Each structure stands twice: as C-alpha cells, then as structure tokens.
mmCIF file of C-alpha atoms in Angstrom:
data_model
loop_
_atom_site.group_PDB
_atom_site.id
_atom_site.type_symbol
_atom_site.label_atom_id
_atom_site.label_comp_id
_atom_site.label_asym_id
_atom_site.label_seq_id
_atom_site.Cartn_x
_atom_site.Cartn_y
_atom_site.Cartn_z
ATOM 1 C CA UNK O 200 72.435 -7.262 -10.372
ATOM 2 C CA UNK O 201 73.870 -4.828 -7.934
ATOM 3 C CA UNK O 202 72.303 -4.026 -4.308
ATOM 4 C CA UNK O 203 69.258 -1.839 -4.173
ATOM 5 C CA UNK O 204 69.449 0.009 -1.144
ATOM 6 C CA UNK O 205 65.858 2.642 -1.867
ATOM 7 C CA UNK O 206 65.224 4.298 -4.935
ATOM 8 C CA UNK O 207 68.349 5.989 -6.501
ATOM 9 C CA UNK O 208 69.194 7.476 -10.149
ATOM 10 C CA UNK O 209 72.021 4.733 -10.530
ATOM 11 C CA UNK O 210 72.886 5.911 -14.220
ATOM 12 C CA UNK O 211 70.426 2.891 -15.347
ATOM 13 C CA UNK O 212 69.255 3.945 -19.415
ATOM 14 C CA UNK O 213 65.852 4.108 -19.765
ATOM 15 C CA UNK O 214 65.323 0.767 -21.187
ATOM 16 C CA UNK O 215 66.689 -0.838 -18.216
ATOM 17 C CA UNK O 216 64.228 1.164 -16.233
ATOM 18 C CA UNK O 217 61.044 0.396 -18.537
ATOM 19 C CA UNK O 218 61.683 -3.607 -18.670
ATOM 20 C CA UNK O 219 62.149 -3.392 -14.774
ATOM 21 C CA UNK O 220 58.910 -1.903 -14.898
ATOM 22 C CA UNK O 221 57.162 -3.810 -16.597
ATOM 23 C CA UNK O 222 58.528 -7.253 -15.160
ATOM 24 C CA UNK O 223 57.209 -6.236 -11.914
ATOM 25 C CA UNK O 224 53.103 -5.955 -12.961
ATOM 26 C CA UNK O 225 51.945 -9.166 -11.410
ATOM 27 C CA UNK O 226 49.112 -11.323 -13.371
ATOM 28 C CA UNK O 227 46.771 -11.309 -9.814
ATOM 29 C CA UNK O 228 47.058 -7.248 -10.462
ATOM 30 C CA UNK O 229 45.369 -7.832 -14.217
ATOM 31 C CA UNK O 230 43.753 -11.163 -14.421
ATOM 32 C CA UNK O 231 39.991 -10.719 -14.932
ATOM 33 C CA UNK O 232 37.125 -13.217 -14.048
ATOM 34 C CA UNK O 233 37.398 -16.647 -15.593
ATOM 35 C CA UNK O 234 34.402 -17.357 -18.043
ATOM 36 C CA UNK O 235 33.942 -21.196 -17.608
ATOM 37 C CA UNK O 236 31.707 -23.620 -18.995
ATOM 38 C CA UNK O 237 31.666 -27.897 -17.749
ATOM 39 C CA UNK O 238 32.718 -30.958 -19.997
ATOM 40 C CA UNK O 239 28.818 -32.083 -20.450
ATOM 41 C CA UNK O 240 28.159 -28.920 -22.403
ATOM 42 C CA UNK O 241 27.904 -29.066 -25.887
ATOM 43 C CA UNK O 242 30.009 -27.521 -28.516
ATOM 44 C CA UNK O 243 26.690 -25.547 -29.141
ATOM 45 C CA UNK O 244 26.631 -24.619 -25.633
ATOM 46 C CA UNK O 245 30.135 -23.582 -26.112
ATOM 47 C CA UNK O 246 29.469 -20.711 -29.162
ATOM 48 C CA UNK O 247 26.497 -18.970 -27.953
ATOM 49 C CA UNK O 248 28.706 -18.542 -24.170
ATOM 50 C CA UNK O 249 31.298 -17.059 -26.189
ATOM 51 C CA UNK O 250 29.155 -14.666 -27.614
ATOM 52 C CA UNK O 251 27.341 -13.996 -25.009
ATOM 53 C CA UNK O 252 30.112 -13.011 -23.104
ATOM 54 C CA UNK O 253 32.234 -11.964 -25.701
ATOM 55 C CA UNK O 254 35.191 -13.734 -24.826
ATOM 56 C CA UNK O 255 37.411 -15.477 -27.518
ATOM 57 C CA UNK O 256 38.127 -18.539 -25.212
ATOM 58 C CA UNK O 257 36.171 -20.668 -22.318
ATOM 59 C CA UNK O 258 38.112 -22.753 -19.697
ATOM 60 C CA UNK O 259 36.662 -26.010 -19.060
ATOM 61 C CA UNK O 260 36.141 -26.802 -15.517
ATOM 62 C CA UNK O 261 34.681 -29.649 -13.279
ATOM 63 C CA UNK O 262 34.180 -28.230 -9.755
ATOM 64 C CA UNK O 263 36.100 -25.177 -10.671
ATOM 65 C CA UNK O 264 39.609 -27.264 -11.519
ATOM 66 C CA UNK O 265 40.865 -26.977 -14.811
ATOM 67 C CA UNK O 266 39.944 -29.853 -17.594
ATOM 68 C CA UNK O 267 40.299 -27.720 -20.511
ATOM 69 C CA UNK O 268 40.573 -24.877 -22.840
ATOM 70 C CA UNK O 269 38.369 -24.264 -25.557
ATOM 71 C CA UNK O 270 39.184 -21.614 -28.436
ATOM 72 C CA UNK O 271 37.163 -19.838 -31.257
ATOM 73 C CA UNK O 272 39.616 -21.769 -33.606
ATOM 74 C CA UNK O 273 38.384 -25.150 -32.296
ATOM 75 C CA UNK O 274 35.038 -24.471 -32.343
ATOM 76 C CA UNK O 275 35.100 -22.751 -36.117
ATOM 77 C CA UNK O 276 36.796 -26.131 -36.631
ATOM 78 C CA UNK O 277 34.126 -28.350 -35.141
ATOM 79 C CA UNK O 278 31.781 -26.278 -36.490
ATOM 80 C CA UNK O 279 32.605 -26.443 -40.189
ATOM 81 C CA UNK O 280 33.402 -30.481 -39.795
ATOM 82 C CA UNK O 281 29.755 -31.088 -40.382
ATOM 83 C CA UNK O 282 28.697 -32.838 -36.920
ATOM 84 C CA UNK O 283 25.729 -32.238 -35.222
ATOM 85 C CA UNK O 284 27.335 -29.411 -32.823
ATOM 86 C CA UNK O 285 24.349 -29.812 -30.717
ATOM 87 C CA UNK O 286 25.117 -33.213 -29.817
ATOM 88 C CA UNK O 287 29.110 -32.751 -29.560
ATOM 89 C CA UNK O 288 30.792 -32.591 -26.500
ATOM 90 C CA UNK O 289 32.760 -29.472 -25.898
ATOM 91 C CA UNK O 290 35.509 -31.893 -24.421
ATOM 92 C CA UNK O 291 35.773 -33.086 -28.046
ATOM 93 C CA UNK O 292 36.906 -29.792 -29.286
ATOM 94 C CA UNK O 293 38.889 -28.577 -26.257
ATOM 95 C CA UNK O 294 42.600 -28.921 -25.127
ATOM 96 C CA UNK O 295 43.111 -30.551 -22.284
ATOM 97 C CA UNK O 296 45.112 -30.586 -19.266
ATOM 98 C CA UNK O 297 48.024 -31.140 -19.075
ATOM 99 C CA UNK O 298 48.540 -29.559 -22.603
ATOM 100 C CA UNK O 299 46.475 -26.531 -21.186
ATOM 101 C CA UNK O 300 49.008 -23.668 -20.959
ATOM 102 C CA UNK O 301 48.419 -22.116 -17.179
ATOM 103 C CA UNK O 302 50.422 -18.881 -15.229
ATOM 104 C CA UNK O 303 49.910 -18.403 -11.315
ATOM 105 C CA UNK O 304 48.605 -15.041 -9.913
ATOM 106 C CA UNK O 305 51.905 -14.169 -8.189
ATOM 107 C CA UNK O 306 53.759 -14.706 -11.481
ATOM 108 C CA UNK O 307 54.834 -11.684 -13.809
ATOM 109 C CA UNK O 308 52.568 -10.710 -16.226
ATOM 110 C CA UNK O 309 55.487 -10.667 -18.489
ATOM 111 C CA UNK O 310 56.000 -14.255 -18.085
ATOM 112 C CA UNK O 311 52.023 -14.431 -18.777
ATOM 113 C CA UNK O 312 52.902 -12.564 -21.879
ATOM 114 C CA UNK O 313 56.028 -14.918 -22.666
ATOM 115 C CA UNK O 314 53.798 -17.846 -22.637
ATOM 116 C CA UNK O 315 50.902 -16.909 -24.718
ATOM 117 C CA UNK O 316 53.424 -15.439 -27.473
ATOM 118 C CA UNK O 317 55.677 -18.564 -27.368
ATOM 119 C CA UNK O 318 52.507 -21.053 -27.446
ATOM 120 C CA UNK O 319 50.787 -19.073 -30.027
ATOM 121 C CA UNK O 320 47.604 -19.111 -27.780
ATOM 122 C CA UNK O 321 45.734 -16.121 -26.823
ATOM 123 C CA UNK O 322 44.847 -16.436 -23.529
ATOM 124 C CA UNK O 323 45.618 -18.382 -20.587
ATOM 125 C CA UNK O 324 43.963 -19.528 -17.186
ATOM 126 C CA UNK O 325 44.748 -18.163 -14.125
ATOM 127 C CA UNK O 326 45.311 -21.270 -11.718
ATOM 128 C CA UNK O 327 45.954 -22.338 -8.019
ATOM 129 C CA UNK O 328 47.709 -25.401 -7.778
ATOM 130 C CA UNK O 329 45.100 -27.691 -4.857
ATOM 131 C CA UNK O 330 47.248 -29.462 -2.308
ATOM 132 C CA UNK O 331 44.874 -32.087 -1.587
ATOM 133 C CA UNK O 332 44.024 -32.921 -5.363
ATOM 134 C CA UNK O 333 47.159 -32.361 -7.434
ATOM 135 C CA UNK O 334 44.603 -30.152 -9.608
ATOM 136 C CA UNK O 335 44.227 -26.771 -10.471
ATOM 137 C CA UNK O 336 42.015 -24.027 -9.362
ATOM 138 C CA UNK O 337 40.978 -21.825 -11.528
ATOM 139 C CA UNK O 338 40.867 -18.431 -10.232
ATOM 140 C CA UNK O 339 40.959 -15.984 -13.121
ATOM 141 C CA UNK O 340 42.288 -15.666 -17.057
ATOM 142 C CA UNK O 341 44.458 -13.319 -18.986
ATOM 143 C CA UNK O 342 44.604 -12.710 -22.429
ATOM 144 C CA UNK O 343 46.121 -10.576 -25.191
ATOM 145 C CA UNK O 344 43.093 -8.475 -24.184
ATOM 146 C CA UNK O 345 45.164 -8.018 -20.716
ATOM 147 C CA UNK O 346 47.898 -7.344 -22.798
ATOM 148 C CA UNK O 347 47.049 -5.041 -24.341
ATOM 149 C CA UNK O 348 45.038 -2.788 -21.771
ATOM 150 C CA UNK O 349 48.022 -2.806 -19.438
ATOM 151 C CA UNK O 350 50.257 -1.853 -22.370
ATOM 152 C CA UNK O 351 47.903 1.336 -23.233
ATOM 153 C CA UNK O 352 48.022 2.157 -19.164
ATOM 154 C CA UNK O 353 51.805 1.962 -18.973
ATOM 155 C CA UNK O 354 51.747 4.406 -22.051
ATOM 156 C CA UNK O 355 49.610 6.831 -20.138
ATOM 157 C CA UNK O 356 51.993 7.357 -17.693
ATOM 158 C CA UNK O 357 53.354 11.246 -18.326
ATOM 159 C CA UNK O 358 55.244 13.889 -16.276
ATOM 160 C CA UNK O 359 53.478 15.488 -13.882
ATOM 161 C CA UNK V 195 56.317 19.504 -20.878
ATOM 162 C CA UNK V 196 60.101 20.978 -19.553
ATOM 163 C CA UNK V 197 61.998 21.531 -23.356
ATOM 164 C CA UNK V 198 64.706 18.347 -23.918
ATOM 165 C CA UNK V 199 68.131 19.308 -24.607
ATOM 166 C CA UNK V 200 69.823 16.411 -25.304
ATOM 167 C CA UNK V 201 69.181 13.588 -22.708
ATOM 168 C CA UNK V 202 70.026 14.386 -19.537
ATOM 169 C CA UNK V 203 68.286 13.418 -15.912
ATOM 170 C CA UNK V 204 65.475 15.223 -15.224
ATOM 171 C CA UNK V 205 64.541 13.949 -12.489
ATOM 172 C CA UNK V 206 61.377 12.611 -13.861
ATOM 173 C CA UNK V 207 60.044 8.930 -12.028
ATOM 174 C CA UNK V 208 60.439 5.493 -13.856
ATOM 175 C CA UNK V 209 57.052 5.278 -14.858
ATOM 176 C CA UNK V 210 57.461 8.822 -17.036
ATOM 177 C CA UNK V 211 60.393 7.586 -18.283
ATOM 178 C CA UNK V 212 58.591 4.171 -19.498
ATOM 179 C CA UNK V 213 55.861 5.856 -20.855
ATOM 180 C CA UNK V 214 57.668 8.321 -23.075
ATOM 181 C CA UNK V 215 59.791 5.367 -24.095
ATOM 182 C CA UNK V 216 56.434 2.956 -25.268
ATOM 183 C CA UNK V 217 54.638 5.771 -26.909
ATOM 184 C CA UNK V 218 57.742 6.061 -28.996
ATOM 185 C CA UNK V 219 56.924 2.944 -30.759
ATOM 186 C CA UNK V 220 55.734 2.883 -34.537
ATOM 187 C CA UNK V 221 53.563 1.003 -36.037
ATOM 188 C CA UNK V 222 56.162 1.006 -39.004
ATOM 189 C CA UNK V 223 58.732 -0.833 -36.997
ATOM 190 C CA UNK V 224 56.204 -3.896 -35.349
ATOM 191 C CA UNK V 225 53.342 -4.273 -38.050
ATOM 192 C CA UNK V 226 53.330 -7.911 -40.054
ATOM 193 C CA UNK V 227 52.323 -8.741 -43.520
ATOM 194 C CA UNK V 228 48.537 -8.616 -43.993
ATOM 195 C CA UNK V 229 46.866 -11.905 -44.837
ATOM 196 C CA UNK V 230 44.275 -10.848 -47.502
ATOM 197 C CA UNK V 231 41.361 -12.009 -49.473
ATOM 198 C CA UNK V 232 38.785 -10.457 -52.004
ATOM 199 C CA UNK V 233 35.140 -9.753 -51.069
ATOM 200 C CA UNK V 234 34.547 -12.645 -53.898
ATOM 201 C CA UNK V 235 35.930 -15.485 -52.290
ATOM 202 C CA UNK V 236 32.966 -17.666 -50.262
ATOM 203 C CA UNK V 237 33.258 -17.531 -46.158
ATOM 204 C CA UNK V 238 34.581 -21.479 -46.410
ATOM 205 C CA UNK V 239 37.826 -19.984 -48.881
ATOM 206 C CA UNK V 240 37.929 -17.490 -45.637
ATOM 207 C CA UNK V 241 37.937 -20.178 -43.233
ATOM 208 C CA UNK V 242 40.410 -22.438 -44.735
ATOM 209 C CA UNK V 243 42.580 -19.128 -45.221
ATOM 210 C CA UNK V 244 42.597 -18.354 -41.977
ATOM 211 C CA UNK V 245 42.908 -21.783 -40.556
ATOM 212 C CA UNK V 246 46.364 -22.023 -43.164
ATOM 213 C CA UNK V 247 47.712 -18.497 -42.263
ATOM 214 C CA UNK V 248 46.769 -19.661 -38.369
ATOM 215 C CA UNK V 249 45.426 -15.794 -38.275
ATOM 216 C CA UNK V 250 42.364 -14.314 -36.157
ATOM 217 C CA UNK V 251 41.385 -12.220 -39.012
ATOM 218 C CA UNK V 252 41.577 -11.303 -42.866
ATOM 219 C CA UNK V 253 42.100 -8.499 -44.298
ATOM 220 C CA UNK V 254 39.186 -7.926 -47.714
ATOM 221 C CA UNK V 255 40.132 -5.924 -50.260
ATOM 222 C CA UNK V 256 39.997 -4.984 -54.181
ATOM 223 C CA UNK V 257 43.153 -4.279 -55.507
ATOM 224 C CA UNK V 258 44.789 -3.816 -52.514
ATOM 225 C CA UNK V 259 42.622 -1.161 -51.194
ATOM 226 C CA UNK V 260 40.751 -2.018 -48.138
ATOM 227 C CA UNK V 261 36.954 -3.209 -48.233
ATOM 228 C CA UNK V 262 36.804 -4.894 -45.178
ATOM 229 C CA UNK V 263 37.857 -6.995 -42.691
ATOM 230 C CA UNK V 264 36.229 -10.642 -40.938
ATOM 231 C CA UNK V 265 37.307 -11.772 -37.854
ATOM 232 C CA UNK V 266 37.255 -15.700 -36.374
ATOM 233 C CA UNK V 267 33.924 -14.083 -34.848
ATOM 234 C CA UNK V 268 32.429 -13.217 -38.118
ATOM 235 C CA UNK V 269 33.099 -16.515 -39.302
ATOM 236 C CA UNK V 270 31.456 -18.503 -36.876
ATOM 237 C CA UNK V 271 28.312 -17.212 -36.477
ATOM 238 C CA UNK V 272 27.846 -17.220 -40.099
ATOM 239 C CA UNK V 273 28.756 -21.252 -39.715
ATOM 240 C CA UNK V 274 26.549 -21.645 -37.024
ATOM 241 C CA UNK V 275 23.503 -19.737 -39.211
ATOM 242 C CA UNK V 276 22.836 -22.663 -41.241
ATOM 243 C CA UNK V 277 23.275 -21.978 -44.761
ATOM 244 C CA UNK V 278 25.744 -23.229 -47.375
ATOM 245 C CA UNK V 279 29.408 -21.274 -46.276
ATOM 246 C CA UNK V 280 30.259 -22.608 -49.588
ATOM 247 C CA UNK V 281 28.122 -20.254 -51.508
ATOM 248 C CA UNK V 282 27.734 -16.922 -48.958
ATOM 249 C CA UNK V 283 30.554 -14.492 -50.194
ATOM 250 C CA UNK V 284 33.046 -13.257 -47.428
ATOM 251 C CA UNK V 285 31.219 -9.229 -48.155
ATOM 252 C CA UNK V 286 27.963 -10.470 -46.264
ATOM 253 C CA UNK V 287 30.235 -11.596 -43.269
ATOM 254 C CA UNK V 288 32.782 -8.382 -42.949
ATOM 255 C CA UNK V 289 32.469 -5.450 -41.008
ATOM 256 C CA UNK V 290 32.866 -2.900 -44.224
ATOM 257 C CA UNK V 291 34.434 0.322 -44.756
ATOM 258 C CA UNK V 292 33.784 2.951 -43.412
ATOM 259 C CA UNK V 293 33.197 1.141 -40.291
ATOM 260 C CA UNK V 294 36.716 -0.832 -39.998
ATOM 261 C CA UNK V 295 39.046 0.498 -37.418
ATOM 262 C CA UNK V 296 42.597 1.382 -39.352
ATOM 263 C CA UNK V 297 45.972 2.729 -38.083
ATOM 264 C CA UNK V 298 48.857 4.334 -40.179
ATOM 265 C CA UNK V 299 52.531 3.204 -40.578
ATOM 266 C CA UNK V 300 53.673 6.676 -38.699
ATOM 267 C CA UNK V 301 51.530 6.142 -36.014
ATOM 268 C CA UNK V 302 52.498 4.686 -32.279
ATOM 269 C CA UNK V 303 51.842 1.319 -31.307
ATOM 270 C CA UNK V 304 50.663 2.943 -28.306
ATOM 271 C CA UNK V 305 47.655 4.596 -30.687
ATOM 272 C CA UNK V 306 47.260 1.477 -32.297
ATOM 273 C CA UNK V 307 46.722 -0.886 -28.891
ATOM 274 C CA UNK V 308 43.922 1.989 -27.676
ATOM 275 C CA UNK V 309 42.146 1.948 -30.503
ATOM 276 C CA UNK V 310 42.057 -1.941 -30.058
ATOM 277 C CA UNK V 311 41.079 -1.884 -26.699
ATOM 278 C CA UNK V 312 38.445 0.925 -27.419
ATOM 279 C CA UNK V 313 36.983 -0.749 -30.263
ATOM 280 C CA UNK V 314 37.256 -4.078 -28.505
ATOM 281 C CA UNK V 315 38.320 -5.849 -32.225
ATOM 282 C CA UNK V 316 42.108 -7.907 -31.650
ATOM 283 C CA UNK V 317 43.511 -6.222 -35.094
ATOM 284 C CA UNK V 318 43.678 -3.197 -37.213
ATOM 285 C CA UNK V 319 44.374 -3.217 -40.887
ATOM 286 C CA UNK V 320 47.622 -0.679 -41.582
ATOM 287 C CA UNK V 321 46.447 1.626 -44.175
ATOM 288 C CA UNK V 322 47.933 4.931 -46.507
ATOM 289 C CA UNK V 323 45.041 6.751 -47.777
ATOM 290 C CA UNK V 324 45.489 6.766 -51.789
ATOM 291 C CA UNK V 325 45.438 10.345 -52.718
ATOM 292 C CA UNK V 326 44.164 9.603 -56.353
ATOM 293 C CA UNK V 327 41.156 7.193 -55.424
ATOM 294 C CA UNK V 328 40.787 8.788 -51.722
ATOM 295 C CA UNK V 329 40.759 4.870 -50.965
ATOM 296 C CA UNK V 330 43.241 3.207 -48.645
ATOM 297 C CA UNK V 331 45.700 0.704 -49.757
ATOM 298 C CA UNK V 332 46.839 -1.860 -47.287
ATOM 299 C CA UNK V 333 49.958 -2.358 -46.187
ATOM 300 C CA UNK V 334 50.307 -4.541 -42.859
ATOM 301 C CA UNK V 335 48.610 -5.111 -39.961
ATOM 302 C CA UNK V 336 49.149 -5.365 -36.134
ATOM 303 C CA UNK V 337 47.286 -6.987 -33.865
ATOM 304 C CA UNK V 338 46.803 -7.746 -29.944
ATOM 305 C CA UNK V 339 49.636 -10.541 -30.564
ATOM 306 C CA UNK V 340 51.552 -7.414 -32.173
ATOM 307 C CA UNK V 341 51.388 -5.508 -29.114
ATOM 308 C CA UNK V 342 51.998 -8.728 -26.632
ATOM 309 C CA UNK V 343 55.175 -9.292 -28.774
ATOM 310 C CA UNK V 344 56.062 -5.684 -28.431
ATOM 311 C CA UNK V 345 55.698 -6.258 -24.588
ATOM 312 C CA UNK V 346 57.787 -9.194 -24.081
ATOM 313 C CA UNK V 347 60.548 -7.314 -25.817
ATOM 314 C CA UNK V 348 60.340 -4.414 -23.706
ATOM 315 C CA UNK V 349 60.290 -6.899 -20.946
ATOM 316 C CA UNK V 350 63.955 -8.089 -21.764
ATOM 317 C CA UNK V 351 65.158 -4.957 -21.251
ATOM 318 C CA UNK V 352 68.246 -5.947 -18.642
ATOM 319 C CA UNK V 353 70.453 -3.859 -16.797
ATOM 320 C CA UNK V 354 74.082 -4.696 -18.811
#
C-alpha cells in the first residue's frame, strides 16, 4: 500500500512480487471463444456439441445474452434419468441466470479463478453487462482449462 | 543459471522471480485423496460415485495399483450408447494403463498442470511405481481444480 513511483527493488519478498503478478493477468487477456448453444436445443443437441467441440460446458444464449449454463454433470444427470434426451429441452438441465456464475473481461483472472474455486464450477462466461436490456453479453468463457494454461506460462518464465 | 548463495537480489525481473517461485511447488504438498473404484464395478456404480464424491473423474484400480482412470466424458458417451450402464463394467469405459497420464509425489505442480494441458485430460492419478510388481500404487491425485486452488493462493500473496 505504499506509492509506486516506476519500477524499484523496494525489499518486497518474492511472494509479494508473484501474487502482484499474478493479480494483474486480466480475464479479456485469457478468455477464449464462447461455445454456445440456444434454449430450443435438446439435451441431445447439447452432448454431441460438447463433444464435438470438446468443451466440458455450453452457455446458453438467446441472441447472444446469457440464459444459461449447461455442464457435463447435468447432462450425465439427465442422461441417466431415463427421459427421452432427444425430446428434452437443454433449458431443463441447465442453470440459469441469475444463478449463472459470470466475471467481466476487465476483471482479474484471479478473481475468475476465486469464483470458479469458491462455486465449485469449472468454468465461467465471459459477459458484458447491455445498457439497454439489463442482460448480459456474452463475449467469451474461462475455465480451469484457462487456469491452468496461464499457470504453466507463468512457470515458464526463467532468467534470461 | 548465476550459482545462489543464499538469497540475495540479483537483479533478476518479477516474472523470473515468480516463475522460480511456482515451479517450486510439489505435487506432495497440493495433491487430494483419490476417489477410487475397481474395474468390476458397472459404469452406473461409477456414475453414482462420482455424482456422491461431486468428482470429474475416478481413479480404477486392483489393489490399489492403478488400472485406469474414467472421466465425466467416458461416462457419458457410454450413457448416451444405448445399452444397459447397469451391466457394462467401468474397464470397457476407462482409458487403461499404459495409456493414463500419471505424475509423482516429488514432482512440481508446474509438471503436473503441463502434462494436463498437453494431454488435454483435467486430472492425473499420483502414482509410486511398486518396485516388487513394477505396478504403480496410487496415492492422490491433482487436478485442474488442484492447480486453480494453487493459483488463488498464490494470488493472496500481499505485501505485509
């Protein structure tokens, strides 16, 4: 909390250093393209875009603002409940806004990482908040995935 | 690649600093206890498992040597295949040994989050190889939620 005037060796440990660091990666830095799928799909639908993209999570949009999340969890749960998957909607299986856990691209991708640890989820949507609505834009998604990758490039850095 | 005497200022940047200090990190010090199951139990006892343990994977072995390991993935496209989850075993669903990506106690975190990324799976089995049977017992496991834990701490690093 004291004045930084430049870049100076201010007798800071290490540890201060590397959590200053790292609380100043920003989410729109990391945040990769949003895989989305709409409410009228089916929980079929659902799987096979997972797969096919590979992803471990869809956001549910309408018009590209947020409705929903939708998790391998709660499809493996829909899927085993015995319904006809074909004819569920994935709104069924989803959670919904507001319950949908969201981080802004100028936020810290610590924070990003705060969130998805604290609400045991594993990934989140990147959102703008829409003036004119009062809905959210969804403009990207991180995940543990994110995570993870940036951790493994801040432990690259070496002396040079 | 200067020799350390001691820790003294260098004059290295932040970002050397931060990466010597994550690739410090053991594997020892952040893994979690592995949630296991034998290759006998049916893909439903695997579901229920992981749906209890609220896990994205379990860990398959034979007296606690690793066999394999079946991810959330795994699980649903076998659910989505149309035959009786009751009745497949959990074997016909898991990515076996040799082909399971492990890490060791002694290792970094560091190793452990590239080899996650690499491999694109979200968690390793933690593994001693068993002289005697040249198996490997299990003995944790970390994950992508390891290493996002593992960030947010680094992340509260504060200047005191």
């Amino acid at each position: 909390a004291r004045p930084r005037v430049g870049y100076f060796y201010s007798g800071k440990k290490n540890a201060d250093l590397f959590g200053e660091t790292l609380r100043k990666l920003k989410v729109k830095d990391y945040k990769s393209v949003p895989i989305v799928i709409t409410e009228k799909n089916s929980v079929y639908d659902a799987i096979v875009t997972m797969f096919m993209e590979d992803v471990g999570s869809l956001i549910v949009v309408r018009d590209q603002m947020l409705q929903g999340i939708v998790s391998r969890k709660d499809l493996l749960k829909v899927a085993i409940g015995g319904g006809d998957i074909h004819q569920i909607p994935v709104n069924l299986a989803m959670t919904r806004v507001p319950h949908v856990v969201t981080v802004e691209p100028d936020e810290a991708l610590y924070e990003a990482a705060v969130k998805m640890v604290h609400h045991e989820v594993d990934s989140l949507p990147v959102v703008r908040p829409d003036a004119e609505g009062g809905g959210m834009e969804v403009v990207g998604r991180v995940s543990k995935t994110t995570i993870a990758r940036a951790f493994v490039e801040l432990g690259q850095y070496r002396e040079v």
